[in-house]
Amino acid sequence: MKERVLLLPPTERDAELSLGILAEAGLTGRVCTSMEELCREMETGAGVVLVTDTVLSHADPQPLGEAVHRQPAWSDLPIVLLSPLGADSPTAVWAMEALGNVTVLEQPVRVMTLVSALRTAIKARLRQYELRERMEALRHSDKQKDEFLATLSHELRNPLAPIRNALHILRLAGADEQTRGRVIDTMERQTANVIRLVDDLLELSRINEGRIELRKERIKLQAVLRSALETSAPLVEAAGHELVVHEPDEPILLHADPVRLIQVVANLLNNAAKYSERGGKVVLTARTEDSVAVISVRDNGIGIPAEMLDRIFEMFVQVDT
């Protein structure tokens, strides 16, 4: 589609000759039988349009001008016009003014001259398509950044909730050193999570490369669950859900990124709380299978539509409300 030559020849014989010339030159031609068909094919995709003075002077060229002006901003479709009078033809003058990117060749024209003009036009057209793809890639990158910032803003709210609750408990703890120590530990963990997320915000260059670095360390599975529960507890409690936790009695050591795992589990718990009717049940289970730790969250909410199950792990994909 990107390299094909759209033809609107005056006669069937001209069409046959033109297709033969294009085939010998290794070019793909598409013959159109009317101005309306030519305009439709232009919207489908083309490398260059080849028309004659005879066709434009005997048909209404206005639809062609309208089709050219409907092109997207990146597009400047080349048009090669064959005219017995060359650039002095009134039709050629109109075409250059109304259609923009027009090359006029005087008839009769040498085959090599015509082929060279078409190849040059197609080469320029391919650069336009390349520019379009780059523009789309930039737009996609900008959209990813916007979505990343929105996601990160959401993630920043999660550790702030337990910090706020901890401050409230700290005010009520008075001289209870055990409670104060436990609350301070919670605040330290959640503050570390906030700092980590802010670091991500300051390193947006990594998003352009489509990667977020995992900072693995030796951690306890139970510690991950505890931090995730601290993050999600306010939302679960506010919805009046029953929260059930099943975890191994013995310590389970992981080599993983604690902040990312906490995010994963907290997000699952938050979604379970948000999309379950009030008074529902949320079950967090952790177990081991051979040398693998398995964490699952189950709820009795509305669930995920079947048609979205294959897409939910793509970057920034969300189910419609």
PDB file of C-alpha atoms in Angstrom:
ATOM      1  CA  MET A   1       0.000   0.000   0.000  1.00  0.00           C
ATOM      2  CA  LYS A   2       2.756   2.446   0.916  1.00  0.00           C
ATOM      3  CA  GLU A   3       4.608   2.119  -2.404  1.00  0.00           C
ATOM      4  CA  ARG A   4       1.890   1.514  -4.943  1.00  0.00           C
ATOM      5  CA  VAL A   5       1.285   3.852  -7.888  1.00  0.00           C
ATOM      6  CA  LEU A   6      -2.334   4.908  -8.318  1.00  0.00           C
ATOM      7  CA  LEU A   7      -3.238   5.413 -11.991  1.00  0.00           C
ATOM      8  CA  LEU A   8      -6.160   7.187 -13.584  1.00  0.00           C
ATOM      9  CA  PRO A   9      -5.446   6.636 -17.317  1.00  0.00           C
ATOM     10  CA  PRO A  10      -7.642   8.067 -20.098  1.00  0.00           C
ATOM     11  CA  THR A  11      -8.116   4.709 -21.882  1.00  0.00           C
ATOM     12  CA  GLU A  12      -7.852   0.998 -21.223  1.00  0.00           C
ATOM     13  CA  ARG A  13      -4.927   0.827 -23.653  1.00  0.00           C
ATOM     14  CA  ASP A  14      -3.104   3.495 -21.633  1.00  0.00           C
ATOM     15  CA  ALA A  15      -3.799   1.485 -18.503  1.00  0.00           C
ATOM     16  CA  GLU A  16      -2.264  -1.663 -19.993  1.00  0.00           C
ATOM     17  CA  LEU A  17       0.832   0.184 -21.224  1.00  0.00           C
ATOM     18  CA  SER A  18       1.302   1.949 -17.889  1.00  0.00           C
ATOM     19  CA  LEU A  19       1.015  -1.265 -15.882  1.00  0.00           C
ATOM     20  CA  GLY A  20       3.531  -2.917 -18.182  1.00  0.00           C
ATOM     21  CA  ILE A  21       6.033  -0.091 -17.722  1.00  0.00           C
ATOM     22  CA  LEU A  22       5.584  -0.165 -13.941  1.00  0.00           C
ATOM     23  CA  ALA A  23       5.986  -3.937 -13.798  1.00  0.00           C
ATOM     24  CA  GLU A  24       9.255  -3.805 -15.751  1.00  0.00           C
ATOM     25  CA  ALA A  25      10.518  -1.137 -13.344  1.00  0.00           C
ATOM     26  CA  GLY A  26       9.549  -3.248 -10.312  1.00  0.00           C
ATOM     27  CA  LEU A  27       6.765  -0.879  -9.265  1.00  0.00           C
ATOM     28  CA  THR A  28       3.238  -1.848  -8.221  1.00  0.00           C
ATOM     29  CA  GLY A  29       0.397  -0.126 -10.061  1.00  0.00           C
ATOM     30  CA  ARG A  30      -3.301   0.139  -9.222  1.00  0.00           C
ATOM     31  CA  VAL A  31      -5.589   1.287 -12.038  1.00  0.00           C
ATOM     32  CA  CYS A  32      -8.598   3.384 -11.010  1.00  0.00           C
ATOM     33  CA  THR A  33     -11.528   3.731 -13.396  1.00  0.00           C
ATOM     34  CA  SER A  34     -12.973   6.937 -11.975  1.00  0.00           C
ATOM     35  CA  MET A  35     -12.037   9.995  -9.965  1.00  0.00           C
ATOM     36  CA  GLU A  36     -14.133   8.724  -7.062  1.00  0.00           C
ATOM     37  CA  GLU A  37     -12.261   5.405  -7.007  1.00  0.00           C
ATOM     38  CA  LEU A  38      -8.932   7.233  -7.127  1.00  0.00           C
ATOM     39  CA  CYS A  39      -9.902   9.348  -4.112  1.00  0.00           C
ATOM     40  CA  ARG A  40     -10.987   6.258  -2.156  1.00  0.00           C
ATOM     41  CA  GLU A  41      -7.731   4.459  -2.924  1.00  0.00           C
ATOM     42  CA  MET A  42      -5.730   7.524  -1.866  1.00  0.00           C
ATOM     43  CA  GLU A  43      -7.229   7.241   1.603  1.00  0.00           C
ATOM     44  CA  THR A  44      -6.313   3.543   1.708  1.00  0.00           C
ATOM     45  CA  GLY A  45      -2.651   4.293   1.001  1.00  0.00           C
ATOM     46  CA  ALA A  46      -0.366   5.130  -1.892  1.00  0.00           C
ATOM     47  CA  GLY A  47       3.180   6.078  -2.778  1.00  0.00           C
ATOM     48  CA  VAL A  48       2.335   8.370  -5.693  1.00  0.00           C
ATOM     49  CA  VAL A  49      -0.587   9.294  -7.983  1.00  0.00           C
ATOM     50  CA  LEU A  50      -0.118   9.327 -11.768  1.00  0.00           C
ATOM     51  CA  VAL A  51      -2.697  11.282 -13.777  1.00  0.00           C
ATOM     52  CA  THR A  52      -2.866  12.964 -17.166  1.00  0.00           C
ATOM     53  CA  ASP A  53      -3.866  16.412 -18.321  1.00  0.00           C
ATOM     54  CA  THR A  54      -6.534  14.795 -20.493  1.00  0.00           C
ATOM     55  CA  VAL A  55      -8.280  13.119 -17.547  1.00  0.00           C
ATOM     56  CA  LEU A  56      -8.216  16.196 -15.297  1.00  0.00           C
ATOM     57  CA  SER A  57      -9.467  18.494 -18.059  1.00  0.00           C
ATOM     58  CA  HIS A  58     -12.398  16.221 -18.975  1.00  0.00           C
ATOM     59  CA  ALA A  59     -13.428  15.187 -15.460  1.00  0.00           C
ATOM     60  CA  ASP A  60     -14.321  17.266 -12.426  1.00  0.00           C
ATOM     61  CA  PRO A  61     -10.983  17.549 -10.564  1.00  0.00           C
ATOM     62  CA  GLN A  62     -12.562  19.068  -7.461  1.00  0.00           C
ATOM     63  CA  PRO A  63     -12.948  15.697  -5.631  1.00  0.00           C
ATOM     64  CA  LEU A  64      -9.214  15.147  -6.106  1.00  0.00           C
ATOM     65  CA  GLY A  65      -8.442  18.507  -4.542  1.00  0.00           C
ATOM     66  CA  GLU A  66     -10.760  17.752  -1.619  1.00  0.00           C
ATOM     67  CA  ALA A  67      -9.153  14.327  -1.107  1.00  0.00           C
ATOM     68  CA  VAL A  68      -5.700  15.916  -1.032  1.00  0.00           C
ATOM     69  CA  HIS A  69      -6.801  18.466   1.586  1.00  0.00           C
ATOM     70  CA  ARG A  70      -8.308  15.689   3.732  1.00  0.00           C
ATOM     71  CA  GLN A  71      -4.888  14.139   4.203  1.00  0.00           C
ATOM     72  CA  PRO A  72      -3.531  14.073   7.771  1.00  0.00           C
ATOM     73  CA  ALA A  73      -0.935  16.642   8.785  1.00  0.00           C
ATOM     74  CA  TRP A  74       2.016  14.299   8.162  1.00  0.00           C
ATOM     75  CA  SER A  75       0.918  13.422   4.619  1.00  0.00           C
ATOM     76  CA  ASP A  76       1.928  15.222   1.409  1.00  0.00           C
ATOM     77  CA  LEU A  77       1.010  12.716  -1.297  1.00  0.00           C
ATOM     78  CA  PRO A  78       3.122  13.191  -4.464  1.00  0.00           C
ATOM     79  CA  ILE A  79       1.243  13.584  -7.750  1.00  0.00           C
ATOM     80  CA  VAL A  80       2.850  13.173 -11.175  1.00  0.00           C
ATOM     81  CA  LEU A  81       0.935  14.901 -13.969  1.00  0.00           C
ATOM     82  CA  LEU A  82       1.555  14.117 -17.670  1.00  0.00           C
ATOM     83  CA  SER A  83       0.652  17.063 -19.903  1.00  0.00           C
ATOM     84  CA  PRO A  84       1.240  17.764 -23.638  1.00  0.00           C
ATOM     85  CA  LEU A  85       1.874  21.433 -22.787  1.00  0.00           C
ATOM     86  CA  GLY A  86       3.979  20.737 -19.736  1.00  0.00           C
ATOM     87  CA  ALA A  87       3.824  23.311 -16.936  1.00  0.00           C
ATOM     88  CA  ASP A  88       2.205  25.868 -19.297  1.00  0.00           C
ATOM     89  CA  SER A  89      -1.014  23.863 -19.414  1.00  0.00           C
ATOM     90  CA  PRO A  90      -3.952  25.520 -17.579  1.00  0.00           C
ATOM     91  CA  THR A  91      -4.667  22.150 -16.025  1.00  0.00           C
ATOM     92  CA  ALA A  92      -1.095  21.883 -14.780  1.00  0.00           C
ATOM     93  CA  VAL A  93      -1.273  25.405 -13.339  1.00  0.00           C
ATOM     94  CA  TRP A  94      -4.468  24.491 -11.484  1.00  0.00           C
ATOM     95  CA  ALA A  95      -2.958  21.239 -10.229  1.00  0.00           C
ATOM     96  CA  MET A  96       0.175  22.910  -8.866  1.00  0.00           C
ATOM     97  CA  GLU A  97      -1.911  25.514  -7.053  1.00  0.00           C
ATOM     98  CA  ALA A  98      -4.680  23.235  -5.774  1.00  0.00           C
ATOM     99  CA  LEU A  99      -2.870  19.951  -5.150  1.00  0.00           C
ATOM    100  CA  GLY A 100       0.486  21.137  -3.839  1.00  0.00           C
ATOM    101  CA  ASN A 101       3.049  18.359  -4.313  1.00  0.00           C
ATOM    102  CA  VAL A 102       2.801  18.048  -8.112  1.00  0.00           C
ATOM    103  CA  THR A 103       5.506  17.122 -10.616  1.00  0.00           C
ATOM    104  CA  VAL A 104       4.613  17.988 -14.226  1.00  0.00           C
ATOM    105  CA  LEU A 105       6.167  15.961 -17.047  1.00  0.00           C
ATOM    106  CA  GLU A 106       5.718  17.037 -20.636  1.00  0.00           C
ATOM    107  CA  GLN A 107       4.303  14.445 -23.041  1.00  0.00           C
ATOM    108  CA  PRO A 108       5.576  12.511 -24.811  1.00  0.00           C
ATOM    109  CA  VAL A 109       7.832  11.492 -21.950  1.00  0.00           C
ATOM    110  CA  ARG A 110      10.712   9.037 -21.975  1.00  0.00           C
ATOM    111  CA  VAL A 111      10.035   5.870 -20.019  1.00  0.00           C
ATOM    112  CA  MET A 112      13.174   6.260 -17.910  1.00  0.00           C
ATOM    113  CA  THR A 113      12.229   9.857 -17.064  1.00  0.00           C
ATOM    114  CA  LEU A 114       8.772   8.763 -15.920  1.00  0.00           C
ATOM    115  CA  VAL A 115      10.098   5.822 -13.913  1.00  0.00           C
ATOM    116  CA  SER A 116      12.734   8.023 -12.270  1.00  0.00           C
ATOM    117  CA  ALA A 117      10.104  10.604 -11.293  1.00  0.00           C
ATOM    118  CA  LEU A 118       7.861   7.910  -9.816  1.00  0.00           C
ATOM    119  CA  ARG A 119      10.709   6.312  -7.861  1.00  0.00           C
ATOM    120  CA  THR A 120      11.778   9.688  -6.469  1.00  0.00           C
ATOM    121  CA  ALA A 121       8.212  10.427  -5.432  1.00  0.00           C
ATOM    122  CA  ILE A 122       7.799   7.040  -3.746  1.00  0.00           C
ATOM    123  CA  LYS A 123      11.095   7.465  -1.884  1.00  0.00           C
ATOM    124  CA  ALA A 124       9.908  10.818  -0.546  1.00  0.00           C
ATOM    125  CA  ARG A 125       6.542   9.274   0.340  1.00  0.00           C
ATOM    126  CA  LEU A 126       8.214   6.501   2.337  1.00  0.00           C
ATOM    127  CA  ARG A 127      10.023   9.160   4.367  1.00  0.00           C
ATOM    128  CA  GLN A 128       6.616  10.641   5.161  1.00  0.00           C
ATOM    129  CA  TYR A 129       5.375   7.268   6.413  1.00  0.00           C
ATOM    130  CA  GLU A 130       8.530   6.965   8.499  1.00  0.00           C
ATOM    131  CA  LEU A 131       7.851  10.406   9.968  1.00  0.00           C
ATOM    132  CA  ARG A 132       4.293   9.344  10.780  1.00  0.00           C
ATOM    133  CA  GLU A 133       5.545   6.257  12.609  1.00  0.00           C
ATOM    134  CA  ARG A 134       8.000   8.355  14.607  1.00  0.00           C
ATOM    135  CA  MET A 135       5.250  10.812  15.517  1.00  0.00           C
ATOM    136  CA  GLU A 136       3.020   7.947  16.637  1.00  0.00           C
ATOM    137  CA  ALA A 137       5.879   6.508  18.696  1.00  0.00           C
ATOM    138  CA  LEU A 138       6.396   9.894  20.372  1.00  0.00           C
ATOM    139  CA  ARG A 139       2.679  10.199  21.100  1.00  0.00           C
ATOM    140  CA  HIS A 140       2.667   6.694  22.538  1.00  0.00           C
ATOM    141  CA  SER A 141       5.697   7.539  24.654  1.00  0.00           C
ATOM    142  CA  ASP A 142       4.011  10.686  25.960  1.00  0.00           C
ATOM    143  CA  LYS A 143       0.858   8.716  26.718  1.00  0.00           C
ATOM    144  CA  GLN A 144       2.913   6.117  28.591  1.00  0.00           C
ATOM    145  CA  LYS A 145       4.542   8.861  30.624  1.00  0.00           C
ATOM    146  CA  ASP A 146       1.153  10.363  31.480  1.00  0.00           C
ATOM    147  CA  GLU A 147      -0.195   6.963  32.476  1.00  0.00           C
ATOM    148  CA  PHE A 148       2.941   6.233  34.463  1.00  0.00           C
ATOM    149  CA  LEU A 149       2.605   9.498  36.361  1.00  0.00           C
ATOM    150  CA  ALA A 150      -1.053   8.760  37.051  1.00  0.00           C
ATOM    151  CA  THR A 151      -0.193   5.250  38.229  1.00  0.00           C
ATOM    152  CA  LEU A 152       2.672   6.493  40.366  1.00  0.00           C
ATOM    153  CA  SER A 153       0.443   9.140  41.918  1.00  0.00           C
ATOM    154  CA  HIS A 154      -1.965   6.363  42.829  1.00  0.00           C
ATOM    155  CA  GLU A 155       0.873   4.286  44.258  1.00  0.00           C
ATOM    156  CA  LEU A 156       2.058   7.226  46.357  1.00  0.00           C
ATOM    157  CA  ARG A 157      -1.321   7.388  48.059  1.00  0.00           C
ATOM    158  CA  ASN A 158      -1.112   3.779  49.246  1.00  0.00           C
ATOM    159  CA  PRO A 159       1.736   4.138  51.789  1.00  0.00           C
ATOM    160  CA  LEU A 160       0.449   7.534  52.911  1.00  0.00           C
ATOM    161  CA  ALA A 161      -2.714   5.997  54.382  1.00  0.00           C
ATOM    162  CA  PRO A 162      -0.903   3.790  56.958  1.00  0.00           C
ATOM    163  CA  ILE A 163       1.439   6.694  57.779  1.00  0.00           C
ATOM    164  CA  ARG A 164      -1.561   8.886  58.550  1.00  0.00           C
ATOM    165  CA  ASN A 165      -3.152   6.143  60.653  1.00  0.00           C
ATOM    166  CA  ALA A 166       0.158   5.590  62.451  1.00  0.00           C
ATOM    167  CA  LEU A 167       0.338   9.273  63.363  1.00  0.00           C
ATOM    168  CA  HIS A 168      -3.161   9.067  64.808  1.00  0.00           C
ATOM    169  CA  ILE A 169      -2.244   5.985  66.859  1.00  0.00           C
ATOM    170  CA  LEU A 170       0.980   7.668  67.970  1.00  0.00           C
ATOM    171  CA  ARG A 171      -0.987  10.558  69.419  1.00  0.00           C
ATOM    172  CA  LEU A 172      -3.171   8.132  71.390  1.00  0.00           C
ATOM    173  CA  ALA A 173      -0.345   5.837  72.516  1.00  0.00           C
ATOM    174  CA  GLY A 174       0.833   8.138  75.256  1.00  0.00           C
ATOM    175  CA  ALA A 175       3.539   6.440  77.313  1.00  0.00           C
ATOM    176  CA  ASP A 176       2.927   2.981  75.783  1.00  0.00           C
ATOM    177  CA  GLU A 177       6.425   2.401  74.450  1.00  0.00           C
ATOM    178  CA  GLN A 178       5.551  -0.937  72.860  1.00  0.00           C
ATOM    179  CA  THR A 179       2.773   0.600  70.779  1.00  0.00           C
ATOM    180  CA  ARG A 180       4.908   3.609  69.929  1.00  0.00           C
ATOM    181  CA  GLY A 181       7.769   1.367  68.784  1.00  0.00           C
ATOM    182  CA  ARG A 182       5.455  -0.709  66.583  1.00  0.00           C
ATOM    183  CA  VAL A 183       3.905   2.411  65.050  1.00  0.00           C
ATOM    184  CA  ILE A 184       7.309   3.983  64.380  1.00  0.00           C
ATOM    185  CA  ASP A 185       8.436   0.779  62.630  1.00  0.00           C
ATOM    186  CA  THR A 186       5.359   0.995  60.411  1.00  0.00           C
ATOM    187  CA  MET A 187       6.034   4.633  59.604  1.00  0.00           C
ATOM    188  CA  GLU A 188       9.660   3.903  58.744  1.00  0.00           C
ATOM    189  CA  ARG A 189       8.718   1.094  56.367  1.00  0.00           C
ATOM    190  CA  GLN A 190       6.029   3.100  54.624  1.00  0.00           C
ATOM    191  CA  THR A 191       8.205   6.214  54.439  1.00  0.00           C
ATOM    192  CA  ALA A 192      10.895   4.111  52.751  1.00  0.00           C
ATOM    193  CA  ASN A 193       8.283   3.035  50.197  1.00  0.00           C
ATOM    194  CA  VAL A 194       7.347   6.657  49.531  1.00  0.00           C
ATOM    195  CA  ILE A 195      11.017   7.572  49.022  1.00  0.00           C
ATOM    196  CA  ARG A 196      11.415   4.688  46.591  1.00  0.00           C
ATOM    197  CA  LEU A 197       8.390   5.773  44.573  1.00  0.00           C
ATOM    198  CA  VAL A 198       9.595   9.365  44.464  1.00  0.00           C
ATOM    199  CA  ASP A 199      12.918   8.063  43.143  1.00  0.00           C
ATOM    200  CA  ASP A 200      10.980   6.426  40.313  1.00  0.00           C
ATOM    201  CA  LEU A 201       9.280   9.739  39.600  1.00  0.00           C
ATOM    202  CA  LEU A 202      12.658  11.447  39.304  1.00  0.00           C
ATOM    203  CA  GLU A 203      13.982   8.817  36.889  1.00  0.00           C
ATOM    204  CA  LEU A 204      11.483   9.110  34.047  1.00  0.00           C
ATOM    205  CA  SER A 205      14.205   8.457  31.496  1.00  0.00           C
ATOM    206  CA  ARG A 206      13.864   4.764  32.311  1.00  0.00           C
ATOM    207  CA  ILE A 207      10.266   4.815  31.116  1.00  0.00           C
ATOM    208  CA  ASN A 208      11.440   5.771  27.623  1.00  0.00           C
ATOM    209  CA  GLU A 209      13.325   2.480  27.588  1.00  0.00           C
ATOM    210  CA  GLY A 210      10.302   0.564  28.843  1.00  0.00           C
ATOM    211  CA  ARG A 211      11.969  -0.725  31.989  1.00  0.00           C
ATOM    212  CA  ILE A 212      11.812  -0.271  35.725  1.00  0.00           C
ATOM    213  CA  GLU A 213      14.813  -1.640  37.569  1.00  0.00           C
ATOM    214  CA  LEU A 214      14.176  -4.333  40.180  1.00  0.00           C
ATOM    215  CA  ARG A 215      16.271  -3.922  43.319  1.00  0.00           C
ATOM    216  CA  LYS A 216      16.379  -7.424  44.702  1.00  0.00           C
ATOM    217  CA  GLU A 217      17.436  -8.312  48.197  1.00  0.00           C
ATOM    218  CA  ARG A 218      16.946 -11.081  50.729  1.00  0.00           C
ATOM    219  CA  ILE A 219      13.589 -10.497  52.461  1.00  0.00           C
ATOM    220  CA  LYS A 220      10.958 -12.377  54.422  1.00  0.00           C
ATOM    221  CA  LEU A 221       7.673 -13.174  52.729  1.00  0.00           C
ATOM    222  CA  GLN A 222       5.811 -12.391  55.944  1.00  0.00           C
ATOM    223  CA  ALA A 223       7.313  -8.886  55.996  1.00  0.00           C
ATOM    224  CA  VAL A 224       6.004  -8.256  52.478  1.00  0.00           C
ATOM    225  CA  LEU A 225       2.522  -9.380  53.490  1.00  0.00           C
ATOM    226  CA  ARG A 226       2.580  -7.261  56.628  1.00  0.00           C
ATOM    227  CA  SER A 227       3.522  -4.104  54.731  1.00  0.00           C
ATOM    228  CA  ALA A 228       0.904  -4.760  52.055  1.00  0.00           C
ATOM    229  CA  LEU A 229      -1.756  -5.295  54.718  1.00  0.00           C
ATOM    230  CA  GLU A 230      -0.754  -2.062  56.425  1.00  0.00           C
ATOM    231  CA  THR A 231      -1.199  -0.251  53.119  1.00  0.00           C
ATOM    232  CA  SER A 232      -4.573  -1.773  52.255  1.00  0.00           C
ATOM    233  CA  ALA A 233      -6.147  -2.155  55.702  1.00  0.00           C
ATOM    234  CA  PRO A 234      -7.819   1.303  55.748  1.00  0.00           C
ATOM    235  CA  LEU A 235      -9.611   0.619  52.451  1.00  0.00           C
ATOM    236  CA  VAL A 236     -10.637  -2.911  53.469  1.00  0.00           C
ATOM    237  CA  GLU A 237     -11.933  -1.740  56.841  1.00  0.00           C
ATOM    238  CA  ALA A 238     -13.779   1.253  55.365  1.00  0.00           C
ATOM    239  CA  ALA A 239     -15.686  -1.124  53.050  1.00  0.00           C
ATOM    240  CA  GLY A 240     -16.636  -3.374  55.971  1.00  0.00           C
ATOM    241  CA  HIS A 241     -15.022  -6.446  54.439  1.00  0.00           C
ATOM    242  CA  GLU A 242     -13.932  -9.539  56.287  1.00  0.00           C
ATOM    243  CA  LEU A 243     -10.189  -9.993  55.772  1.00  0.00           C
ATOM    244  CA  VAL A 244      -8.786 -13.503  56.152  1.00  0.00           C
ATOM    245  CA  VAL A 245      -5.029 -14.151  56.000  1.00  0.00           C
ATOM    246  CA  HIS A 246      -3.439 -17.567  55.555  1.00  0.00           C
ATOM    247  CA  GLU A 247       0.360 -17.701  55.687  1.00  0.00           C
ATOM    248  CA  PRO A 248       3.010 -20.314  56.547  1.00  0.00           C
ATOM    249  CA  ASP A 249       4.086 -20.578  60.173  1.00  0.00           C
ATOM    250  CA  GLU A 250       7.766 -20.879  59.299  1.00  0.00           C
ATOM    251  CA  PRO A 251       9.693 -17.888  57.856  1.00  0.00           C
ATOM    252  CA  ILE A 252       9.945 -17.885  54.045  1.00  0.00           C
ATOM    253  CA  LEU A 253      12.965 -16.119  52.572  1.00  0.00           C
ATOM    254  CA  LEU A 254      12.773 -14.513  49.133  1.00  0.00           C
ATOM    255  CA  HIS A 255      15.263 -12.950  46.746  1.00  0.00           C
ATOM    256  CA  ALA A 256      13.063 -10.173  45.406  1.00  0.00           C
ATOM    257  CA  ASP A 257      12.304  -6.467  45.239  1.00  0.00           C
ATOM    258  CA  PRO A 258      10.321  -5.767  48.433  1.00  0.00           C
ATOM    259  CA  VAL A 259       8.766  -2.496  47.276  1.00  0.00           C
ATOM    260  CA  ARG A 260       7.473  -4.011  44.021  1.00  0.00           C
ATOM    261  CA  LEU A 261       6.075  -7.081  45.775  1.00  0.00           C
ATOM    262  CA  ILE A 262       4.348  -4.882  48.340  1.00  0.00           C
ATOM    263  CA  GLN A 263       2.869  -2.856  45.497  1.00  0.00           C
ATOM    264  CA  VAL A 264       1.599  -5.983  43.771  1.00  0.00           C
ATOM    265  CA  VAL A 265      -0.068  -7.456  46.866  1.00  0.00           C
ATOM    266  CA  ALA A 266      -1.442  -4.097  48.032  1.00  0.00           C
ATOM    267  CA  ASN A 267      -2.924  -3.399  44.605  1.00  0.00           C
ATOM    268  CA  LEU A 268      -4.629  -6.795  44.569  1.00  0.00           C
ATOM    269  CA  LEU A 269      -6.046  -6.181  48.037  1.00  0.00           C
ATOM    270  CA  ASN A 270      -7.152  -2.661  47.113  1.00  0.00           C
ATOM    271  CA  ASN A 271      -8.917  -3.871  43.970  1.00  0.00           C
ATOM    272  CA  ALA A 272     -10.579  -6.683  45.914  1.00  0.00           C
ATOM    273  CA  ALA A 273     -11.842  -4.121  48.423  1.00  0.00           C
ATOM    274  CA  LYS A 274     -12.986  -1.600  45.830  1.00  0.00           C
ATOM    275  CA  TYR A 275     -14.815  -4.002  43.542  1.00  0.00           C
ATOM    276  CA  SER A 276     -16.594  -6.092  46.157  1.00  0.00           C
ATOM    277  CA  GLU A 277     -19.936  -5.072  47.591  1.00  0.00           C
ATOM    278  CA  ARG A 278     -19.830  -3.768  51.125  1.00  0.00           C
ATOM    279  CA  GLY A 279     -19.425  -6.518  53.710  1.00  0.00           C
ATOM    280  CA  GLY A 280     -17.630  -8.860  51.320  1.00  0.00           C
ATOM    281  CA  LYS A 281     -14.828 -11.276  52.020  1.00  0.00           C
ATOM    282  CA  VAL A 282     -11.183 -10.907  50.993  1.00  0.00           C
ATOM    283  CA  VAL A 283      -8.767 -13.806  51.454  1.00  0.00           C
ATOM    284  CA  LEU A 284      -4.986 -13.371  51.282  1.00  0.00           C
ATOM    285  CA  THR A 285      -3.092 -16.654  51.047  1.00  0.00           C
ATOM    286  CA  ALA A 286       0.651 -17.305  50.975  1.00  0.00           C
ATOM    287  CA  ARG A 287       2.232 -20.742  50.613  1.00  0.00           C
ATOM    288  CA  THR A 288       5.222 -22.502  49.121  1.00  0.00           C
ATOM    289  CA  GLU A 289       5.315 -24.941  46.244  1.00  0.00           C
ATOM    290  CA  ASP A 290       8.718 -26.605  46.039  1.00  0.00           C
ATOM    291  CA  SER A 291      11.098 -23.625  45.944  1.00  0.00           C
ATOM    292  CA  VAL A 292       8.484 -21.085  44.842  1.00  0.00           C
ATOM    293  CA  ALA A 293       6.446 -18.720  47.016  1.00  0.00           C
ATOM    294  CA  VAL A 294       2.841 -18.383  45.878  1.00  0.00           C
ATOM    295  CA  ILE A 295       0.697 -15.402  46.930  1.00  0.00           C
ATOM    296  CA  SER A 296      -2.976 -15.174  46.014  1.00  0.00           C
ATOM    297  CA  VAL A 297      -5.851 -12.810  46.725  1.00  0.00           C
ATOM    298  CA  ARG A 298      -9.437 -14.003  46.393  1.00  0.00           C
ATOM    299  CA  ASP A 299     -12.623 -11.994  46.807  1.00  0.00           C
ATOM    300  CA  ASN A 300     -16.332 -12.310  46.112  1.00  0.00           C
ATOM    301  CA  GLY A 301     -16.553  -9.135  44.031  1.00  0.00           C
ATOM    302  CA  ILE A 302     -17.564  -8.629  40.404  1.00  0.00           C
ATOM    303  CA  GLY A 303     -14.389 -10.155  38.966  1.00  0.00           C
ATOM    304  CA  ILE A 304     -12.650  -9.426  35.661  1.00  0.00           C
ATOM    305  CA  PRO A 305     -14.489  -9.821  32.316  1.00  0.00           C
ATOM    306  CA  ALA A 306     -13.352 -12.917  30.444  1.00  0.00           C
ATOM    307  CA  GLU A 307     -12.382 -10.907  27.350  1.00  0.00           C
ATOM    308  CA  MET A 308      -9.907  -8.877  29.438  1.00  0.00           C
ATOM    309  CA  LEU A 309      -8.083 -11.788  31.060  1.00  0.00           C
ATOM    310  CA  ASP A 310      -5.492 -11.994  28.280  1.00  0.00           C
ATOM    311  CA  ARG A 311      -4.733  -8.260  28.458  1.00  0.00           C
ATOM    312  CA  ILE A 312      -4.678  -7.336  32.128  1.00  0.00           C
ATOM    313  CA  PHE A 313      -0.917  -7.834  32.434  1.00  0.00           C
ATOM    314  CA  GLU A 314      -0.121  -5.452  29.582  1.00  0.00           C
ATOM    315  CA  MET A 315       1.360  -2.126  30.621  1.00  0.00           C
ATOM    316  CA  PHE A 316      -1.228   0.395  31.889  1.00  0.00           C
ATOM    317  CA  VAL A 317      -4.239  -1.696  30.779  1.00  0.00           C
ATOM    318  CA  GLN A 318      -7.361  -1.041  32.825  1.00  0.00           C
ATOM    319  CA  VAL A 319     -10.833  -2.554  32.663  1.00  0.00           C
ATOM    320  CA  ASP A 320     -13.530  -0.071  31.653  1.00  0.00           C
ATOM    321  CA  THR A 321     -15.812   1.035  34.479  1.00  0.00           C
TER     322      THR A 321
END
